[in-house]
């Protein structure tokens, strides 16, 4: 049976409408998303912390701040790339603001330590807040000033311009909840178990509680 012109036009119109709706949905989704990049020592821990926050869509481990393209974990931790372990947090600003996320971030690390974080030492593990424009910089400056006032100590976490964020290898993504088996000094363990053992041994939560007390948003939730 031949298809009439009316049916063809109807089908084409339906396709055009579907395409327009799809494009509109993508634009709305993009409008509901914003990005914050922070460095807070071990990126497994920062990722694990912020994926618990209402309004956070995704947290991705990676590297930024250096000069080497496509850095590997081995290269970054060996030193010389200039990169820090960092996390890219994608969030819905209608549910949680950049300022609120930075408030939590600064109370989830030791912002008085310029030489690393907890048991992890060296530039790779230092803290930083990365910004893309003046508005983001002003929000970050306000968060740092409030943290310093609340703590009664100098906050050494720098505010840096955001360059390219390089995602870490798949091995590191969602490490804190993975059931994959890895070999640790404790023997074969699931990544999730290895992560908890590492976090406890590194003293992250203990130090954060010592600094921030009840204001520490994630201590003890690993």
Backbone as a printed PyTorch tensor [residue, N CA C, xyz], in Angstrom:
tensor([[[ 0.8550, -1.1930,  0.0000],
         [ 0.0000,  0.0000,  0.0000],
         [ 0.8900,  1.2430,  0.0000]],

        [[ 0.6330,  2.1840, -0.8960],
         [ 1.4130,  3.3940, -0.9570],
         [ 1.0340,  4.3170,  0.1950]],

        [[ 2.0560,  4.9630,  0.7300],
         [ 1.8260,  5.8960,  1.8200],
         [ 1.4920,  7.2530,  1.2310]],

        [[ 0.3980,  7.8440,  1.6500],
         [-0.0180,  9.1270,  1.1300],
         [ 0.8310, 10.2640,  1.6590]],

        [[ 0.7830, 11.3910,  0.9480],
         [ 1.5620, 12.5510,  1.3490],
         [ 1.1780, 13.0430,  2.7420]],

        [[-0.1090, 12.9000,  3.0830],
         [-0.5540, 13.3460,  4.4020],
         [ 0.1490, 12.5540,  5.5010]],

        [[ 0.2580, 11.2250,  5.2830],
         [ 0.9190, 10.3900,  6.2790],
         [ 2.4020, 10.7330,  6.3900]],

        [[ 3.0470, 10.9880,  5.2370],
         [ 4.4710, 11.3450,  5.2340],
         [ 4.6920, 12.6460,  5.9960]],

        [[ 3.8570, 13.6350,  5.6900],
         [ 3.9870, 14.9190,  6.3720],
         [ 3.7480, 14.7650,  7.8740]],

        [[ 2.7740, 13.9160,  8.2220],
         [ 2.4960, 13.6870,  9.6400],
         [ 3.6720, 13.0620, 10.3570]],

        [[ 4.3110, 12.0850,  9.6840],
         [ 5.4700, 11.4200, 10.2770],
         [ 6.6320, 12.3940, 10.4430]],

        [[ 6.8490, 13.2220,  9.4250],
         [ 7.9390, 14.2000,  9.4950],
         [ 7.6920, 15.2120, 10.6060]],

        [[ 6.4450, 15.6450, 10.7500],
         [ 6.1040, 16.5890, 11.8030],
         [ 6.3410, 15.9780, 13.1800]],

        [[ 5.9660, 14.7070, 13.3110],
         [ 6.1670, 14.0200, 14.5870],
         [ 7.6490, 13.9340, 14.9370]],

        [[ 8.4810, 13.6610, 13.9190],
         [ 9.9240, 13.5850, 14.1460],
         [10.4910, 14.9380, 14.5510]],

        [[10.0100, 15.9970, 13.8890],
         [10.4850, 17.3270, 14.2170],
         [10.1020, 17.7150, 15.6460]],

        [[ 8.8720, 17.3830, 16.0270],
         [ 8.4140, 17.6850, 17.3830],
         [ 9.2370, 16.9160, 18.4130]],

        [[ 9.4790, 15.6330, 18.1220],
         [10.2660, 14.8040, 19.0400],
         [11.6850, 15.3630, 19.1880]],

        [[12.2700, 15.7900, 18.0510],
         [13.6070, 16.3580, 18.1030],
         [13.6580, 17.6460, 18.9030]],

        [[12.6460, 18.4870, 18.7210],
         [12.5950, 19.7530, 19.4560],
         [12.4460, 19.5170, 20.9540]],

        [[11.6100, 18.5400, 21.3210],
         [11.4220, 18.2290, 22.7350],
         [12.7000, 17.6810, 23.3580]],

        [[13.4050, 16.8500, 22.5870],
         [14.6600, 16.2860, 23.0730],
         [15.6910, 17.3890, 23.2960]],

        [[15.7810, 18.3270, 22.3460],
         [16.7200, 19.4460, 22.4700],
         [16.3680, 20.3180, 23.6630]],

        [[15.0700, 20.5630, 23.8490],
         [14.6350, 21.3720, 24.9850],
         [14.9840, 20.6940, 26.3060]],

        [[14.7960, 19.3710, 26.3570],
         [15.1150, 18.6240, 27.5780],
         [16.6040, 18.7090, 27.8920]],

        [[17.4440, 18.6280, 26.8430],
         [18.8920, 18.7150, 27.0520],
         [19.2830, 20.0980, 27.5460]],

        [[18.6330, 21.1390, 27.0010],
         [18.9290, 22.4960, 27.4430],
         [18.5180, 22.7130, 28.8920]],

        [[17.3680, 22.1720, 29.2740],
         [16.9090, 22.3010, 30.6520],
         [17.8350, 21.5600, 31.5970]],

        [[18.2870, 20.3760, 31.1590],
         [19.2030, 19.5900, 31.9840],
         [20.5030, 20.3480, 32.1850]],

        [[21.0130, 20.9480, 31.1050],
         [22.2510, 21.7150, 31.2020],
         [22.0840, 22.9130, 32.1280]],

        [[20.9200, 23.5400, 32.0780],
         [20.6700, 24.7100, 32.9090],
         [20.6020, 24.3430, 34.3850]],

        [[20.2890, 23.0990, 34.6850],
         [20.1620, 22.6560, 36.0700],
         [21.4660, 22.0760, 36.6080]],

        [[22.5440, 22.2140, 35.8460],
         [23.8100, 21.6450, 36.2660],
         [24.8810, 22.7170, 36.3780]],

        [[25.7100, 22.5940, 37.4030],
         [26.8730, 23.4550, 37.5700],
         [28.0210, 22.5640, 38.0350]],

        [[29.2330, 23.0980, 37.9650],
         [30.4120, 22.2860, 38.2850],
         [31.3010, 23.0150, 39.2860]],

        [[31.7820, 22.2670, 40.2570],
         [32.7620, 22.7500, 41.2250],
         [33.9230, 21.7590, 41.2440]],

        [[35.1420, 22.2690, 41.1500],
         [36.3330, 21.4110, 41.2170],
         [37.1350, 21.7930, 42.4530]],

        [[37.4310, 20.8000, 43.2820],
         [38.2050, 21.0220, 44.5030],
         [39.2600, 19.9280, 44.6410]],

        [[40.3080, 20.2590, 45.3620],
         [41.3370, 19.2740, 45.7150],
         [41.3690, 19.1780, 47.2270]],

        [[41.2360, 17.9630, 47.7370],
         [41.1710, 17.7820, 49.1810],
         [41.9100, 16.5530, 49.6590]],

        [[43.1090, 16.3300, 49.0850],
         [43.8350, 15.1230, 49.4290],
         [43.3460, 13.9690, 48.5790]],

        [[43.2590, 12.8020, 49.1560],
         [42.8470, 11.5950, 48.4340],
         [41.5080, 11.8010, 47.7250]],

        [[41.5120, 11.6540, 46.4020],
         [40.2530, 11.9210, 45.6800],
         [39.1950, 10.8600, 45.9140]],

        [[39.5850,  9.6590, 46.3120],
         [38.5720,  8.6560, 46.6680],
         [37.6710,  9.2070, 47.7800]],

        [[38.3110,  9.8460, 48.7840],
         [37.5760, 10.3180, 49.9560],
         [36.6730, 11.5000, 49.6200]],

        [[37.1890, 12.4370, 48.8360],
         [36.3850, 13.5970, 48.4640],
         [35.1920, 13.1610, 47.6170]],

        [[35.4340, 12.2560, 46.6880],
         [34.3450, 11.7370, 45.8580],
         [33.2890, 11.0570, 46.7180]],

        [[33.7400, 10.2180, 47.6420],
         [32.8070,  9.4950, 48.5150],
         [31.9840, 10.4580, 49.3530]],

        [[32.6160, 11.5010, 49.8790],
         [31.9110, 12.4730, 50.7140],
         [30.8180, 13.1940, 49.9310]],

        [[31.1770, 13.7290, 48.7820],
         [30.2390, 14.6100, 48.0900],
         [29.1610, 13.8790, 47.3110]],

        [[29.3520, 12.6240, 47.0120],
         [28.2600, 11.8810, 46.3760],
         [27.1290, 11.6080, 47.3540]],

        [[27.3470, 11.8880, 48.6320],
         [26.2910, 11.7370, 49.6380],
         [25.4160, 12.9920, 49.7480]],

        [[25.8470, 14.0820, 49.1490],
         [25.1780, 15.3710, 49.3430],
         [23.9650, 15.4910, 48.4260]],

        [[22.8520, 15.8780, 49.0040],
         [21.6370, 16.1010, 48.2130],
         [21.8860, 17.2310, 47.2140]],

        [[21.5480, 16.9930, 45.9800],
         [21.7620, 17.9830, 44.9440],
         [23.0020, 17.7320, 44.1150]],

        [[23.9000, 16.8720, 44.6110],
         [25.0740, 16.4970, 43.8220],
         [24.6710, 15.3970, 42.8550]],

        [[24.9260, 15.6350, 41.5870],
         [24.5620, 14.6860, 40.5420],
         [25.6580, 13.6450, 40.3520]],

        [[26.9000, 14.1070, 40.4240],
         [28.0280, 13.2030, 40.2100],
         [29.2890, 13.8270, 40.7930]],

        [[30.1900, 12.9820, 41.2920],
         [31.5230, 13.4080, 41.6970],
         [32.5280, 12.4950, 41.0000]],

        [[33.4950, 13.0980, 40.3340],
         [34.4340, 12.3360, 39.5030],
         [35.8690, 12.6330, 39.9230]],

        [[36.6360, 11.5840, 40.1670],
         [38.0300, 11.7330, 40.5550],
         [38.8970, 12.0520, 39.3430]],

        [[39.8940, 12.9120, 39.5620],
         [40.7790, 13.2570, 38.4600],
         [41.9430, 14.1160, 38.9170]],

        [[42.5070, 14.8570, 37.9700],
         [43.6890, 15.6760, 38.2300],
         [43.5240, 17.0390, 37.5620]],

        [[44.0640, 18.0700, 38.1950],
         [44.0890, 19.3950, 37.5760],
         [45.1630, 20.2310, 38.2500]],

        [[45.4580, 21.3720, 37.6320],
         [46.4280, 22.2950, 38.2190],
         [47.8320, 22.1830, 37.6740]],

        [[48.0820, 21.1660, 36.8400],
         [49.4290, 20.9570, 36.3350],
         [49.6160, 21.3530, 34.8890]],

        [[50.7150, 20.9020, 34.3160],
         [51.0730, 21.2900, 32.9550],
         [51.1430, 20.1130, 31.9930]],

        [[50.9880, 18.9150, 32.5040],
         [51.1140, 17.7180, 31.6700],
         [49.7460, 17.2800, 31.1640]],

        [[49.6260, 17.0490, 29.8700],
         [48.3620, 16.5920, 29.2890],
         [48.1740, 15.1050, 29.5200]],

        [[46.9140, 14.7110, 29.6830],
         [46.5500, 13.3000, 29.8660],
         [47.3890, 12.6150, 30.9350]],

        [[47.4610, 13.1880, 32.1350],
         [48.2990, 12.5860, 33.1750],
         [47.7230, 11.2650, 33.6760]],

        [[48.6010, 10.3600, 34.0390],
         [48.1870,  9.1040, 34.6570],
         [48.3440,  9.2240, 36.1670]],

        [[47.6610,  8.3450, 36.8710],
         [47.7830,  8.3310, 38.3330],
         [49.2330,  8.1050, 38.7460]],

        [[49.8990,  7.1740, 38.0690],
         [51.2870,  6.8690, 38.4040],
         [52.1770,  8.1080, 38.2250]],

        [[51.9620,  8.8290, 37.1120],
         [52.7870, 10.0030, 36.8430],
         [52.5310, 11.1040, 37.8680]],

        [[51.2710, 11.3360, 38.1990],
         [50.9330, 12.4010, 39.1420],
         [51.4890, 12.1020, 40.5240]],

        [[51.3100, 10.8870, 40.9990],
         [51.7790, 10.5550, 42.3470],
         [53.3000, 10.4580, 42.4100]],

        [[53.9360, 10.2010, 41.2770],
         [55.3990, 10.1660, 41.2450],
         [55.9700, 11.5730, 41.3890]],

        [[55.1890, 12.5820, 40.9280],
         [55.6140, 13.9700, 41.0530],
         [56.1320, 14.5420, 39.7490]],

        [[56.1360, 15.8650, 39.6850],
         [56.6920, 16.5410, 38.5270],
         [55.6780, 17.0000, 37.5010]],

        [[54.4170, 16.5980, 37.6360],
         [53.3960, 17.0230, 36.6650],
         [52.7310, 18.3330, 37.0860]],

        [[52.8270, 18.6600, 38.3680],
         [52.1630, 19.8520, 38.8860],
         [50.7000, 19.6540, 39.2200]],

        [[50.1600, 18.4860, 38.8930],
         [48.7370, 18.2360, 39.1300],
         [48.4540, 17.8730, 40.5860]],

        [[47.2490, 18.1990, 41.0080],
         [46.7360, 17.7540, 42.3000],
         [45.6760, 16.6960, 42.0580]],

        [[45.5240, 15.7820, 43.0200],
         [44.3510, 14.9170, 42.9910],
         [43.1480, 15.8150, 43.2610]],

        [[42.1490, 15.7430, 42.4070],
         [41.0010, 16.6450, 42.5130],
         [39.7180, 15.8920, 42.2020]],

        [[38.6140, 16.5440, 42.4970],
         [37.2940, 15.9590, 42.2200],
         [36.4290, 17.0100, 41.5400]],

        [[35.8020, 16.6010, 40.4550],
         [34.8540, 17.4640, 39.7470],
         [33.4520, 17.1050, 40.2100]],

        [[32.7960, 18.0640, 40.8730],
         [31.4730, 17.8520, 41.4540],
         [30.4370, 18.5200, 40.5570]],

        [[29.5610, 17.7260, 39.9900],
         [28.4620, 18.2510, 39.1780],
         [27.2240, 18.3030, 40.0560]],

        [[26.5840, 19.4740, 40.1100],
         [25.4780, 19.6280, 41.0480],
         [24.3470, 20.4540, 40.4520]],

        [[23.1990, 20.3340, 41.0900],
         [22.0100, 21.1020, 40.7260],
         [21.9270, 22.3130, 41.6510]],

        [[22.2060, 23.5170, 41.1510],
         [22.2170, 24.7000, 42.0240],
         [20.8560, 25.0570, 42.6030]],

        [[19.7940, 24.4430, 42.1020],
         [18.4770, 24.6680, 42.6880],
         [18.3190, 23.8850, 43.9890]],

        [[19.1680, 22.8850, 44.1730],
         [19.0920, 22.0550, 45.3820],
         [20.2150, 22.3360, 46.3670]],

        [[21.3960, 22.6630, 45.8610],
         [22.5300, 22.9770, 46.7260],
         [23.3790, 24.0250, 46.0140]],

        [[23.8160, 25.0340, 46.7460],
         [24.5600, 26.1130, 46.1220],
         [26.0640, 25.8490, 46.1580]],

        [[26.7810, 26.5940, 45.3430],
         [28.2430, 26.5120, 45.3400],
         [28.7970, 26.8840, 46.7210]],

        [[28.2170, 27.9170, 47.3090],
         [28.6630, 28.3280, 48.6290],
         [28.4710, 27.2480, 49.6820]],

        [[27.3490, 26.5570, 49.6210],
         [27.0960, 25.4740, 50.5770],
         [28.0850, 24.3270, 50.3840]],

        [[28.3750, 23.9970, 49.1410],
         [29.3380, 22.9350, 48.8640],
         [30.7260, 23.3110, 49.3640]],

        [[31.1160, 24.5610, 49.1710],
         [32.4310, 25.0010, 49.6380],
         [32.4840, 25.0290, 51.1680]],

        [[31.3880, 25.3980, 51.7990],
         [31.3110, 25.3520, 53.2650],
         [31.5860, 23.9250, 53.7450]],

        [[30.9500, 22.9600, 53.1130],
         [31.1640, 21.5590, 53.4840],
         [32.5850, 21.1040, 53.1580]],

        [[33.0660, 21.5000, 51.9910],
         [34.4000, 21.0750, 51.5810],
         [35.4650, 21.5130, 52.5830]],

        [[35.4480, 22.7770, 52.9620],
         [36.4890, 23.2920, 53.8560],
         [36.4340, 22.6440, 55.2340]],

        [[35.2780, 22.1040, 55.6080],
         [35.1310, 21.4190, 56.8960],
         [35.2890, 19.9050, 56.7640]],

        [[35.6590, 19.4640, 55.5740],
         [35.9330, 18.0390, 55.3540],
         [37.4180, 17.7780, 55.1560]],

        [[38.2340, 18.8460, 55.2690],
         [39.6790, 18.7360, 55.1000],
         [40.3680, 19.4940, 56.2280]],

        [[41.6920, 19.4620, 56.2220],
         [42.4770, 20.2920, 57.1320],
         [43.0160, 21.4670, 56.3210]],

        [[42.2950, 22.5920, 56.2860],
         [42.7080, 23.7150, 55.4470],
         [43.8530, 24.5270, 56.0310]],

        [[44.4010, 24.0650, 57.1580],
         [45.5600, 24.7340, 57.7590],
         [46.8620, 24.0550, 57.3520]],

        [[46.7800, 22.9620, 56.6180],
         [47.9530, 22.1620, 56.2480],
         [48.3240, 22.4340, 54.7900]],

        [[49.4870, 23.0210, 54.5810],
         [49.9200, 23.3710, 53.2210],
         [50.8180, 22.3070, 52.5980]],

        [[51.0470, 21.2080, 53.3000],
         [52.0100, 20.2150, 52.8160],
         [51.3890, 18.8720, 52.4500]],

        [[50.0730, 18.8060, 52.4620],
         [49.3960, 17.5550, 52.1470],
         [48.1530, 17.4280, 52.9930]],

        [[47.5920, 16.2420, 52.9960],
         [46.3940, 16.0070, 53.7960],
         [46.5010, 14.6820, 54.5300]],

        [[46.4600, 14.7920, 55.8640],
         [46.4250, 13.6110, 56.7180],
         [47.6830, 12.7710, 56.4890]],

        [[47.5700, 11.4910, 56.1500],
         [48.7750, 10.6720, 55.9760],
         [49.4120, 10.8620, 54.6040]],

        [[48.7180, 11.5280, 53.6870],
         [49.2290, 11.7200, 52.3260],
         [49.9610, 13.0560, 52.2430]],

        [[51.2580, 13.0040, 51.9550],
         [52.0770, 14.1990, 51.9800],
         [52.5530, 14.5670, 50.5810]],

        [[52.8520, 15.8310, 50.3910],
         [53.3650, 16.2890, 49.1170],
         [52.3510, 17.1250, 48.3570]],

        [[52.8480, 17.8390, 47.3400],
         [52.0170, 18.7740, 46.5760],
         [50.7800, 18.1220, 45.9880]],

        [[50.9080, 16.8970, 45.5310],
         [49.7950, 16.1950, 44.8860],
         [48.5580, 16.1530, 45.7730]],

        [[48.7690, 16.1220, 47.0990],
         [47.6690, 15.9470, 48.0430],
         [47.2880, 17.2300, 48.7730]],

        [[47.7720, 18.3710, 48.3050],
         [47.3950, 19.6290, 48.9420],
         [45.9880, 20.0420, 48.5320]],

        [[45.4210, 20.9660, 49.2910],
         [44.0530, 21.4090, 49.0290],
         [44.0370, 22.6020, 48.0790]],

        [[42.9210, 22.7830, 47.4130],
         [42.7210, 23.9470, 46.5430],
         [41.2610, 24.0210, 46.1370]],

        [[40.8220, 25.2400, 45.8440],
         [39.5080, 25.4860, 45.2480],
         [39.7670, 26.0930, 43.8770]],

        [[39.1560, 25.5320, 42.8510],
         [39.3810, 25.9990, 41.4820],
         [38.1580, 26.7750, 40.9940]],

        [[38.4170, 27.9110, 40.3570],
         [37.3290, 28.7770, 39.9100],
         [37.4770, 29.1210, 38.4320]],

        [[36.3360, 29.4110, 37.8080],
         [36.3170, 29.7080, 36.3740],
         [36.0780, 31.1750, 36.0490]],

        [[35.5610, 31.9400, 37.0160],
         [35.2890, 33.3490, 36.7550],
         [35.2960, 34.1280, 38.0720]],

        [[35.0770, 35.4350, 37.9580],
         [35.1540, 36.3030, 39.1280],
         [34.0520, 36.0030, 40.1420]],

        [[32.8640, 35.6650, 39.6520],
         [31.7710, 35.3370, 40.5720],
         [32.1200, 34.1330, 41.4270]],

        [[32.6280, 33.0870, 40.7900],
         [33.0350, 31.8950, 41.5370],
         [34.1690, 32.2230, 42.5060]],

        [[35.0670, 33.1100, 42.0960],
         [36.1830, 33.4940, 42.9640],
         [35.6920, 34.2050, 44.2120]],

        [[34.7160, 35.0830, 44.0570],
         [34.1880, 35.8110, 45.2090],
         [33.4780, 34.8720, 46.1830]],

        [[32.7570, 33.9000, 45.6450],
         [32.0890, 32.9040, 46.5020],
         [33.1280, 32.1060, 47.2700]],

        [[34.2000, 31.7210, 46.5880],
         [35.2660, 30.9480, 47.2330],
         [35.9730, 31.7760, 48.3050]],

        [[36.2500, 33.0510, 48.0120],
         [36.9020, 33.9150, 48.9930],
         [36.0550, 34.0660, 50.2470]],

        [[34.7490, 34.2000, 50.0650],
         [33.8500, 34.3210, 51.2150],
         [33.8490, 33.0390, 52.0380]],

        [[33.8610, 31.8820, 51.3640],
         [33.8690, 30.5960, 52.0700],
         [35.1570, 30.4260, 52.8630]],

        [[36.2800, 30.8060, 52.2800],
         [37.5710, 30.7010, 52.9710],
         [37.6130, 31.6340, 54.1740]],

        [[37.1290, 32.8560, 53.9980],
         [37.1240, 33.8170, 55.1020],
         [36.2560, 33.3340, 56.2650]],

        [[35.1080, 32.7660, 55.9530],
         [34.2200, 32.2440, 56.9940],
         [34.8670, 31.0700, 57.7160]],

        [[35.5100, 30.1860, 56.9560],
         [36.1800, 29.0250, 57.5610],
         [37.2950, 29.4840, 58.4990]],

        [[38.0730, 30.4760, 58.0740],
         [39.1600, 30.9780, 58.9110],
         [38.6150, 31.6000, 60.1990]],

        [[37.5190, 32.3430, 60.0740],
         [36.9090, 32.9670, 61.2550],
         [36.3560, 31.9190, 62.2050]],

        [[35.6950, 30.9120, 61.6620],
         [35.1210, 29.8520, 62.4900],
         [36.2140, 29.0430, 63.1860]],

        [[37.3040, 28.8180, 62.4730],
         [38.3840, 27.9880, 62.9950],
         [39.3040, 28.7850, 63.9180]],

        [[39.3930, 30.0840, 63.6780],
         [40.3110, 30.9060, 64.4560],
         [41.7520, 30.6790, 64.0670]],

        [[41.9520, 30.1930, 62.8330],
         [43.2990, 29.9270, 62.3320],
         [43.3710, 30.3290, 60.8640]],

        [[44.6010, 30.4780, 60.3780],
         [44.7750, 30.8100, 58.9700],
         [44.4040, 29.6190, 58.0930]],

        [[43.6260, 29.8760, 57.0680],
         [43.2900, 28.8590, 56.0690],
         [44.2500, 29.0410, 54.9000]],

        [[45.0120, 27.9920, 54.5970],
         [46.0330, 28.0880, 53.5450],
         [45.5530, 27.5030, 52.2150]],

        [[44.3330, 27.0120, 52.1740],
         [43.7770, 26.4750, 50.9300],
         [43.7070, 27.5920, 49.8910]],

        [[44.4330, 27.4590, 48.7800],
         [44.4290, 28.5410, 47.7800],
         [43.2110, 28.4730, 46.8640]],

        [[42.8970, 29.6130, 46.2800],
         [41.8720, 29.6990, 45.2320],
         [42.6230, 29.8610, 43.9170]],

        [[42.4370, 28.9100, 43.0160],
         [43.2240, 28.8710, 41.7820],
         [42.3060, 28.8710, 40.5600]],

        [[42.8310, 29.3850, 39.4650],
         [42.0730, 29.3460, 38.2150],
         [41.9670, 27.9070, 37.7280]],

        [[40.7860, 27.5520, 37.2690],
         [40.5560, 26.1900, 36.7870],
         [41.0510, 26.0440, 35.3540]],

        [[41.9130, 25.0730, 35.1640],
         [42.3440, 24.7010, 33.8240],
         [41.6400, 23.4240, 33.4060]],

        [[42.3200, 22.6170, 32.6360],
         [41.7280, 21.3560, 32.1960],
         [41.6400, 20.3710, 33.3580]],

        [[40.4900, 19.7490, 33.4930],
         [40.3150, 18.6620, 34.4720],
         [40.4640, 17.3540, 33.7160]],

        [[41.3870, 16.5290, 34.1780],
         [41.6390, 15.2380, 33.5340],
         [41.0740, 14.1190, 34.4020]],

        [[40.0390, 13.4150, 33.9630],
         [39.5140, 12.3030, 34.7600],
         [40.5760, 11.2320, 35.0040]],

        [[40.5690, 10.6870, 36.2050],
         [41.4750,  9.5910, 36.5290],
         [41.0040,  8.3090, 35.8420]],

        [[41.8620,  7.3210, 35.8460],
         [41.5310,  6.0350, 35.2430],
         [40.2680,  5.4410, 35.8770]],

        [[39.5890,  4.6050, 35.0980],
         [38.3420,  3.9860, 35.5540],
         [38.5290,  3.2420, 36.8750]],

        [[39.7080,  2.7120, 37.0970],
         [40.0310,  1.9810, 38.3250],
         [39.7190,  2.8080, 39.5720]],

        [[39.8740,  4.1430, 39.4710],
         [39.7230,  5.0080, 40.6480],
         [38.3080,  5.5370, 40.8350]],

        [[37.4650,  5.4610, 39.8250],
         [36.1240,  6.0190, 39.9350],
         [35.2470,  5.1260, 40.8230]],

        [[34.5060,  5.7580, 41.7320],
         [33.6120,  5.0280, 42.6500],
         [34.3520,  3.9490, 43.4290]],

        [[35.6140,  4.2060, 43.7240],
         [36.4210,  3.2140, 44.4440],
         [35.7790,  2.8480, 45.7760]],

        [[35.2130,  3.8450, 46.4400],
         [34.6990,  3.6600, 47.7930],
         [33.5210,  2.7020, 47.8840]],

        [[32.8680,  2.4190, 46.7480],
         [31.7040,  1.5310, 46.7990],
         [31.8300,  0.3320, 45.8610]],

        [[33.0000,  0.1710, 45.2580],
         [33.1970, -0.9310, 44.3100],
         [33.3790, -2.2610, 45.0390]],

        [[32.8420, -3.3080, 44.4240],
         [33.0030, -4.6560, 44.9870],
         [34.1210, -5.4330, 44.2970]],

        [[34.8480, -4.7810, 43.4170],
         [35.9850, -5.4350, 42.7700],
         [37.0350, -5.8090, 43.8210]],

        [[37.7300, -6.9160, 43.6040],
         [38.7430, -7.3830, 44.5320],
         [40.1070, -6.7930, 44.1680]],

        [[40.8060, -6.2620, 45.1750],
         [42.1600, -5.7570, 44.9840],
         [43.0520, -6.3570, 46.0640]],

        [[44.3480, -6.3920, 45.7830],
         [45.3040, -6.9170, 46.7510],
         [45.8040, -5.7700, 47.6090]],

        [[45.6180, -5.8670, 48.9160],
         [46.0690, -4.8390, 49.8440],
         [47.0690, -5.4400, 50.8270]],

        [[47.6190, -4.6130, 51.6890],
         [48.5420, -5.1250, 52.7090],
         [47.8170, -6.0150, 53.7240]],

        [[46.4820, -5.9330, 53.7090],
         [45.6720, -6.7840, 54.5790],
         [45.2560, -8.0710, 53.8610]],

        [[45.7120, -8.2220, 52.6110],
         [45.2980, -9.3550, 51.7990],
         [44.2520, -8.9340, 50.7840]],

        [[43.6690, -9.8780, 50.0440],
         [42.6370, -9.5330, 49.0520],
         [41.3980, -8.9320, 49.7450]],

        [[40.9450, -7.8150, 49.2260],
         [39.7740, -7.1500, 49.7830],
         [38.9660, -6.5240, 48.6490]],

        [[37.6570, -6.3510, 48.8800],
         [36.8830, -5.5460, 47.9580],
         [37.3690, -4.1050, 48.0640]],

        [[37.2630, -3.3640, 46.9670],
         [37.7030, -1.9680, 46.9930],
         [36.9990, -1.1850, 48.1000]],

        [[35.7190, -1.4180, 48.2860],
         [34.9690, -0.6900, 49.3090],
         [35.5630, -0.9300, 50.7030]],

        [[35.9460, -2.1640, 50.9720],
         [36.5700, -2.4930, 52.2600],
         [37.9570, -1.8880, 52.3600]],

        [[38.7250, -1.9990, 51.2650],
         [40.0710, -1.4170, 51.2490],
         [40.0160,  0.0900, 51.4730]],

        [[39.0150,  0.7250, 50.8890],
         [38.8430,  2.1690, 51.0610],
         [38.6070,  2.5190, 52.5310]],

        [[37.7240,  1.8160, 53.1810],
         [37.4310,  2.1170, 54.5870],
         [38.6540,  1.8890, 55.4670]],

        [[39.3980,  0.8210, 55.1930],
         [40.6180,  0.5450, 55.9560],
         [41.6380,  1.6650, 55.7550]],

        [[41.7760,  2.1060, 54.4990],
         [42.7080,  3.1990, 54.1980],
         [42.2810,  4.4790, 54.9140]],

        [[41.0060,  4.8260, 54.8190],
         [40.5340,  6.0760, 55.4040],
         [40.7490,  6.0930, 56.9100]],

        [[40.4650,  4.9910, 57.5600],
         [40.6620,  4.9120, 59.0050],
         [42.1420,  5.0170, 59.3530]],

        [[42.9810,  4.2750, 58.6220],
         [44.4180,  4.2700, 58.9100],
         [45.0570,  5.6270, 58.6480]],

        [[44.5110,  6.3590, 57.6770],
         [45.0710,  7.6630, 57.3190],
         [44.7070,  8.7470, 58.3330]],

        [[43.7020,  8.4990, 59.1540],
         [43.3320,  9.4460, 60.1990],
         [42.5490, 10.6480, 59.7160]],

        [[41.9250, 10.5330, 58.5510],
         [41.2030, 11.6720, 57.9770],
         [40.0730, 12.1470, 58.8910]],

        [[39.1910, 11.2510, 59.2510],
         [38.0330, 11.6540, 60.0460],
         [38.4340, 12.1140, 61.4470]],

        [[39.4450, 11.4700, 62.0140],
         [39.8920, 11.8530, 63.3510],
         [40.4210, 13.2860, 63.3540]],

        [[41.2260, 13.6390, 62.3400],
         [41.7800, 14.9850, 62.2770],
         [40.6910, 16.0220, 61.9850]],

        [[39.7620, 15.6930, 61.0960],
         [38.6790, 16.6270, 60.7740],
         [37.8190, 16.8870, 62.0070]],

        [[37.5250, 15.8440, 62.7690],
         [36.7400, 16.0300, 64.0040],
         [37.5130, 16.8700, 65.0180]],

        [[38.8400, 16.6510, 65.0770],
         [39.6770, 17.4340, 66.0010],
         [39.6070, 18.9170, 65.6540]],

        [[39.6220, 19.2300, 64.3630],
         [39.5910, 20.6180, 63.9190],
         [38.2000, 21.2380, 64.0210]],

        [[37.2110, 20.5130, 63.5090],
         [35.8880, 21.1000, 63.2740],
         [34.8030, 20.6200, 64.2360]],

        [[35.0770, 19.5740, 64.9890],
         [34.0840, 19.0670, 65.9290],
         [32.7930, 18.6970, 65.2360]],

        [[31.6820, 19.1520, 65.7510],
         [30.3670, 18.8250, 65.1880],
         [30.0830, 19.4910, 63.8730]],

        [[30.9410, 20.4130, 63.4310],
         [30.7350, 21.0690, 62.1420],
         [31.2880, 20.2540, 60.9790]],

        [[31.9960, 19.1670, 61.2910],
         [32.5380, 18.3100, 60.2260],
         [31.3790, 17.5300, 59.5940]],

        [[31.0770, 17.7620, 58.3100],
         [29.8570, 17.1910, 57.7440],
         [29.9290, 15.7170, 57.3950]],

        [[31.1560, 15.1820, 57.2040],
         [31.2500, 13.8140, 56.6950],
         [31.9870, 12.8620, 57.6320]],

        [[32.6420, 13.3590, 58.6510],
         [33.4560, 12.5190, 59.5370],
         [32.5980, 11.3980, 60.1160]],

        [[33.0950, 10.1850, 59.9840],
         [32.3860,  9.0340, 60.5230],
         [31.3250,  8.4730, 59.6260]],

        [[31.1790,  9.0380, 58.3820],
         [30.1570,  8.5420, 57.4680],
         [30.7380,  7.6980, 56.3400]],

        [[32.0190,  7.3610, 56.4120],
         [32.6640,  6.6490, 55.3140],
         [32.1450,  5.2410, 55.1660]]])
